[in-house]
Amino acid sequence: IKPATRKWDCSLVELMATEPQKPEWFVSHWWGEPVVDFIRCLSQHAFLRGLRREAAFWVCAYANRQHSLDSELGENLDSTSFYRAMNAAVGVLLVLDQKATSLTRIWCAFEEFEAVELSGAYKNIDMKSVEQTRMLDIVICHEGEPVVLSEGPVYHDTIDHKVTLSKASREERFPIDVVKTGLNLSLGDAEATQSSDKERILQWMEKKGGVD
């Protein structure tokens, strides 16, 4: 990415896209997962949600200008590219590996925190109503196959009119060990490349009443 974009100091999306792309889903992940698994996870999510072929996922590695990250991160968290992209999207998709590594990264923790803050309450199974809220979905590539935990039912669940059964059936394969790992993690132990990022994110969460 960096060699390709250095000359123009642009993001990979700016280099390759022919027009602006509004993010439909914001992707929260860490850079260490295999790219093949990452693509599988996003493809399965798009399929289950019934997304249009041109629907755009916002991925920081491709959307941010890697040679000008200071301008992307800003002085305040609500001015960062991450925050602005989340506000523009209909939901956040958290991509996990078998160790739930994303949940040990402070920027990912910030993204999930904001996803919950921005999320509308799920009230019924009417797809139009669901799509108008900001959602938090979780996906993992488990034993070579992507498994999605969705906030509410997805488009695919409604096809055979057995919404609850369909959702339960596809989600039962999500590895319980990963869930347990996530529940046992502490924000205080989250990692950051820049220690100052961790400090300001924890302060942000505390100000919003989200950190004990």
Short mmCIF file of C-alpha atoms in Angstrom, two decimals:
data_model
loop_
_atom_site.label_atom_id
_atom_site.label_comp_id
_atom_site.label_asym_id
_atom_site.label_seq_id
_atom_site.Cartn_x
_atom_site.Cartn_y
_atom_site.Cartn_z
CA ILE A 1 0.00 0.00 0.00
CA LYS A 2 2.67 2.51 1.02
CA PRO A 3 4.87 2.15 -2.08
CA ALA A 4 1.84 2.50 -4.36
CA THR A 5 0.52 5.64 -2.66
CA ARG A 6 3.74 7.45 -1.70
CA LYS A 7 4.05 9.58 -4.85
CA TRP A 8 0.56 11.09 -4.49
CA ASP A 9 0.27 10.94 -0.67
CA CYS A 10 -3.18 9.39 -1.05
CA SER A 11 -5.08 6.40 0.25
CA LEU A 12 -5.33 3.19 -1.74
CA VAL A 13 -9.04 3.87 -2.29
CA GLU A 14 -8.28 7.33 -3.71
CA LEU A 15 -5.73 5.74 -6.03
CA MET A 16 -8.04 3.01 -7.33
CA ALA A 17 -11.63 4.31 -7.11
CA THR A 18 -13.25 6.29 -9.91
CA GLU A 19 -15.61 8.22 -7.61
CA PRO A 20 -16.22 8.90 -3.90
CA GLN A 21 -17.51 5.92 -1.93
CA LYS A 22 -19.76 6.37 1.09
CA PRO A 23 -19.05 3.61 3.60
CA GLU A 24 -21.97 1.28 4.19
CA TRP A 25 -20.19 -0.77 6.85
CA PHE A 26 -17.19 0.22 8.98
CA VAL A 27 -14.74 -2.66 9.48
CA SER A 28 -13.00 -2.97 12.85
CA HIS A 29 -10.02 -5.34 12.74
CA TRP A 30 -6.31 -5.69 13.33
CA TRP A 31 -3.76 -5.88 10.54
CA GLY A 32 -2.43 -9.33 11.46
CA GLU A 33 -5.18 -11.64 10.22
CA PRO A 34 -4.63 -13.52 6.93
CA VAL A 35 -5.96 -11.45 4.03
CA VAL A 36 -7.74 -14.51 2.59
CA ASP A 37 -9.69 -14.98 5.85
CA PHE A 38 -10.44 -11.27 5.96
CA ILE A 39 -11.93 -11.34 2.46
CA ARG A 40 -13.95 -14.46 3.26
CA CYS A 41 -15.41 -12.77 6.33
CA LEU A 42 -16.46 -9.61 4.46
CA SER A 43 -17.85 -11.61 1.53
CA GLN A 44 -20.00 -13.76 3.81
CA HIS A 45 -21.23 -10.72 5.70
CA ALA A 46 -22.18 -8.99 2.45
CA PHE A 47 -24.01 -12.13 1.30
CA LEU A 48 -25.97 -12.56 4.53
CA ARG A 49 -26.88 -8.88 4.74
CA GLY A 50 -27.96 -8.89 1.10
CA LEU A 51 -25.69 -5.95 0.29
CA ARG A 52 -25.48 -4.49 -3.20
CA ARG A 53 -22.40 -5.42 -5.23
CA GLU A 54 -21.21 -1.81 -5.08
CA ALA A 55 -21.69 -1.51 -1.31
CA ALA A 56 -18.51 -0.15 0.29
CA PHE A 57 -16.75 -1.42 3.42
CA TRP A 58 -14.53 1.15 5.17
CA VAL A 59 -11.18 -0.45 6.04
CA CYS A 60 -8.57 1.80 7.65
CA ALA A 61 -5.60 0.27 5.82
CA TYR A 62 -7.13 1.14 2.47
CA ALA A 63 -9.13 4.27 3.34
CA ASN A 64 -6.56 6.24 5.35
CA ARG A 65 -3.66 8.15 3.82
CA GLN A 66 -0.83 6.10 5.27
CA HIS A 67 1.78 8.80 4.64
CA SER A 68 -0.29 11.46 6.44
CA LEU A 69 -1.75 9.56 9.38
CA ASP A 70 -1.50 12.52 11.73
CA SER A 71 -4.09 14.36 9.67
CA GLU A 72 -6.35 11.28 9.72
CA LEU A 73 -6.15 10.85 13.48
CA GLY A 74 -6.72 14.50 14.41
CA GLU A 75 -6.44 16.11 17.81
CA ASN A 76 -9.86 14.97 19.04
CA LEU A 77 -11.30 11.49 18.61
CA ASP A 78 -14.51 12.81 17.09
CA SER A 79 -12.49 14.43 14.30
CA THR A 80 -10.63 11.23 13.33
CA SER A 81 -11.33 9.44 10.07
CA PHE A 82 -12.45 6.43 12.13
CA TYR A 83 -15.15 8.33 13.98
CA ARG A 84 -16.39 10.12 10.86
CA ALA A 85 -16.57 6.87 8.90
CA MET A 86 -18.50 5.14 11.68
CA ASN A 87 -21.01 7.98 11.73
CA ALA A 88 -21.49 7.69 7.98
CA ALA A 89 -21.97 3.90 8.00
CA VAL A 90 -25.06 1.88 8.91
CA GLY A 91 -23.03 -0.39 11.15
CA VAL A 92 -19.70 -1.70 12.41
CA LEU A 93 -18.37 -5.14 11.48
CA LEU A 94 -15.87 -6.54 13.98
CA VAL A 95 -13.52 -9.12 12.45
CA LEU A 96 -12.02 -11.55 14.97
CA ASP A 97 -9.39 -14.28 14.84
CA GLN A 98 -9.21 -17.32 17.12
CA LYS A 99 -7.45 -15.29 19.82
CA ALA A 100 -9.87 -12.34 19.62
CA THR A 101 -6.82 -10.18 18.93
CA SER A 102 -8.87 -7.22 17.72
CA LEU A 103 -10.31 -6.87 21.21
CA THR A 104 -6.82 -6.46 22.66
CA ARG A 105 -6.14 -3.36 20.50
CA ILE A 106 -7.18 0.01 21.94
CA TRP A 107 -8.33 1.47 18.62
CA CYS A 108 -10.59 -1.54 18.05
CA ALA A 109 -11.93 -1.12 21.58
CA PHE A 110 -12.73 2.50 20.73
CA GLU A 111 -14.56 1.41 17.59
CA GLU A 112 -16.68 -1.16 19.42
CA PHE A 113 -17.41 1.32 22.19
CA GLU A 114 -18.63 3.85 19.65
CA ALA A 115 -20.60 1.19 17.78
CA VAL A 116 -22.58 0.51 20.95
CA GLU A 117 -22.96 4.24 21.59
CA LEU A 118 -24.26 4.86 18.07
CA SER A 119 -26.41 1.75 17.84
CA GLY A 120 -30.18 2.07 17.70
CA ALA A 121 -32.24 -0.31 19.80
CA TYR A 122 -33.34 -3.45 17.96
CA LYS A 123 -37.12 -3.64 18.26
CA ASN A 124 -38.57 -5.99 15.65
CA ILE A 125 -37.77 -8.14 12.64
CA ASP A 126 -38.89 -5.63 10.03
CA MET A 127 -35.80 -5.31 7.81
CA LYS A 128 -36.46 -1.68 6.87
CA SER A 129 -36.49 -0.66 10.53
CA VAL A 130 -33.35 -2.64 11.29
CA GLU A 131 -31.38 -1.11 8.44
CA GLN A 132 -32.15 2.38 9.70
CA THR A 133 -30.23 1.77 12.95
CA ARG A 134 -26.47 1.55 13.43
CA MET A 135 -25.58 -2.06 14.08
CA LEU A 136 -22.69 -4.10 15.44
CA ASP A 137 -22.01 -7.43 13.73
CA ILE A 138 -19.15 -9.83 14.54
CA VAL A 139 -17.49 -12.27 12.16
CA ILE A 140 -14.77 -14.88 12.47
CA CYS A 141 -13.22 -17.38 10.07
CA HIS A 142 -13.60 -20.63 12.04
CA GLU A 143 -12.21 -23.88 10.61
CA GLY A 144 -11.94 -22.22 7.22
CA GLU A 145 -15.54 -20.96 7.15
CA PRO A 146 -16.79 -17.47 8.13
CA VAL A 147 -19.39 -17.31 10.90
CA VAL A 148 -21.37 -14.11 11.51
CA LEU A 149 -23.05 -12.97 14.72
CA SER A 150 -25.52 -10.30 13.65
CA GLU A 151 -27.45 -7.66 15.50
CA GLY A 152 -30.93 -8.84 14.72
CA PRO A 153 -31.82 -11.02 11.74
CA VAL A 154 -30.20 -10.45 8.35
CA TYR A 155 -31.69 -10.51 4.87
CA HIS A 156 -30.74 -14.17 4.38
CA ASP A 157 -32.67 -15.17 7.55
CA THR A 158 -35.92 -13.87 6.09
CA ILE A 159 -35.83 -15.83 2.83
CA ASP A 160 -37.57 -18.98 4.15
CA HIS A 161 -39.62 -17.05 6.75
CA LYS A 162 -38.01 -19.03 9.61
CA VAL A 163 -36.13 -16.02 10.94
CA THR A 164 -35.30 -17.14 14.47
CA LEU A 165 -34.36 -20.68 13.42
CA SER A 166 -32.17 -19.47 10.57
CA LYS A 167 -30.30 -16.97 12.76
CA ALA A 168 -29.74 -19.52 15.54
CA SER A 169 -28.60 -22.19 13.09
CA ARG A 170 -25.91 -20.09 11.42
CA GLU A 171 -24.67 -18.54 14.68
CA GLU A 172 -24.33 -21.79 16.67
CA ARG A 173 -20.99 -22.49 14.94
CA PHE A 174 -19.39 -19.38 16.45
CA PRO A 175 -16.57 -20.66 18.71
CA ILE A 176 -17.55 -20.26 22.36
CA ASP A 177 -13.88 -20.10 23.41
CA VAL A 178 -13.49 -16.84 21.50
CA VAL A 179 -16.54 -15.42 23.28
CA LYS A 180 -15.06 -16.39 26.66
CA THR A 181 -11.73 -14.80 25.72
CA GLY A 182 -13.46 -11.55 24.79
CA LEU A 183 -15.44 -11.45 28.03
CA ASN A 184 -12.29 -11.87 30.10
CA LEU A 185 -10.31 -9.07 28.47
CA SER A 186 -9.63 -5.78 30.26
CA LEU A 187 -9.46 -2.37 28.57
CA GLY A 188 -6.56 -1.49 30.84
CA ASP A 189 -4.51 -4.22 29.17
CA ALA A 190 -5.35 -3.14 25.61
CA GLU A 191 -2.37 -2.40 23.39
CA ALA A 192 -1.55 0.62 21.24
CA THR A 193 1.32 1.48 18.93
CA GLN A 194 1.34 4.96 20.48
CA SER A 195 0.82 5.06 24.26
CA SER A 196 -0.74 8.52 23.91
CA ASP A 197 -3.54 6.98 21.81
CA LYS A 198 -4.41 4.57 24.61
CA GLU A 199 -4.46 7.37 27.16
CA ARG A 200 -6.80 9.63 25.18
CA ILE A 201 -9.12 6.77 24.21
CA LEU A 202 -9.51 5.62 27.82
CA GLN A 203 -10.15 9.22 28.87
CA TRP A 204 -12.76 9.54 26.10
CA MET A 205 -14.54 6.39 27.30
CA GLU A 206 -14.41 7.48 30.92
CA LYS A 207 -15.88 10.88 30.05
CA LYS A 208 -18.78 9.09 28.37
CA GLY A 209 -19.30 6.89 31.42
CA GLY A 210 -18.16 3.70 29.73
CA VAL A 211 -15.15 2.77 31.89
CA ASP A 212 -15.38 1.72 35.53
#
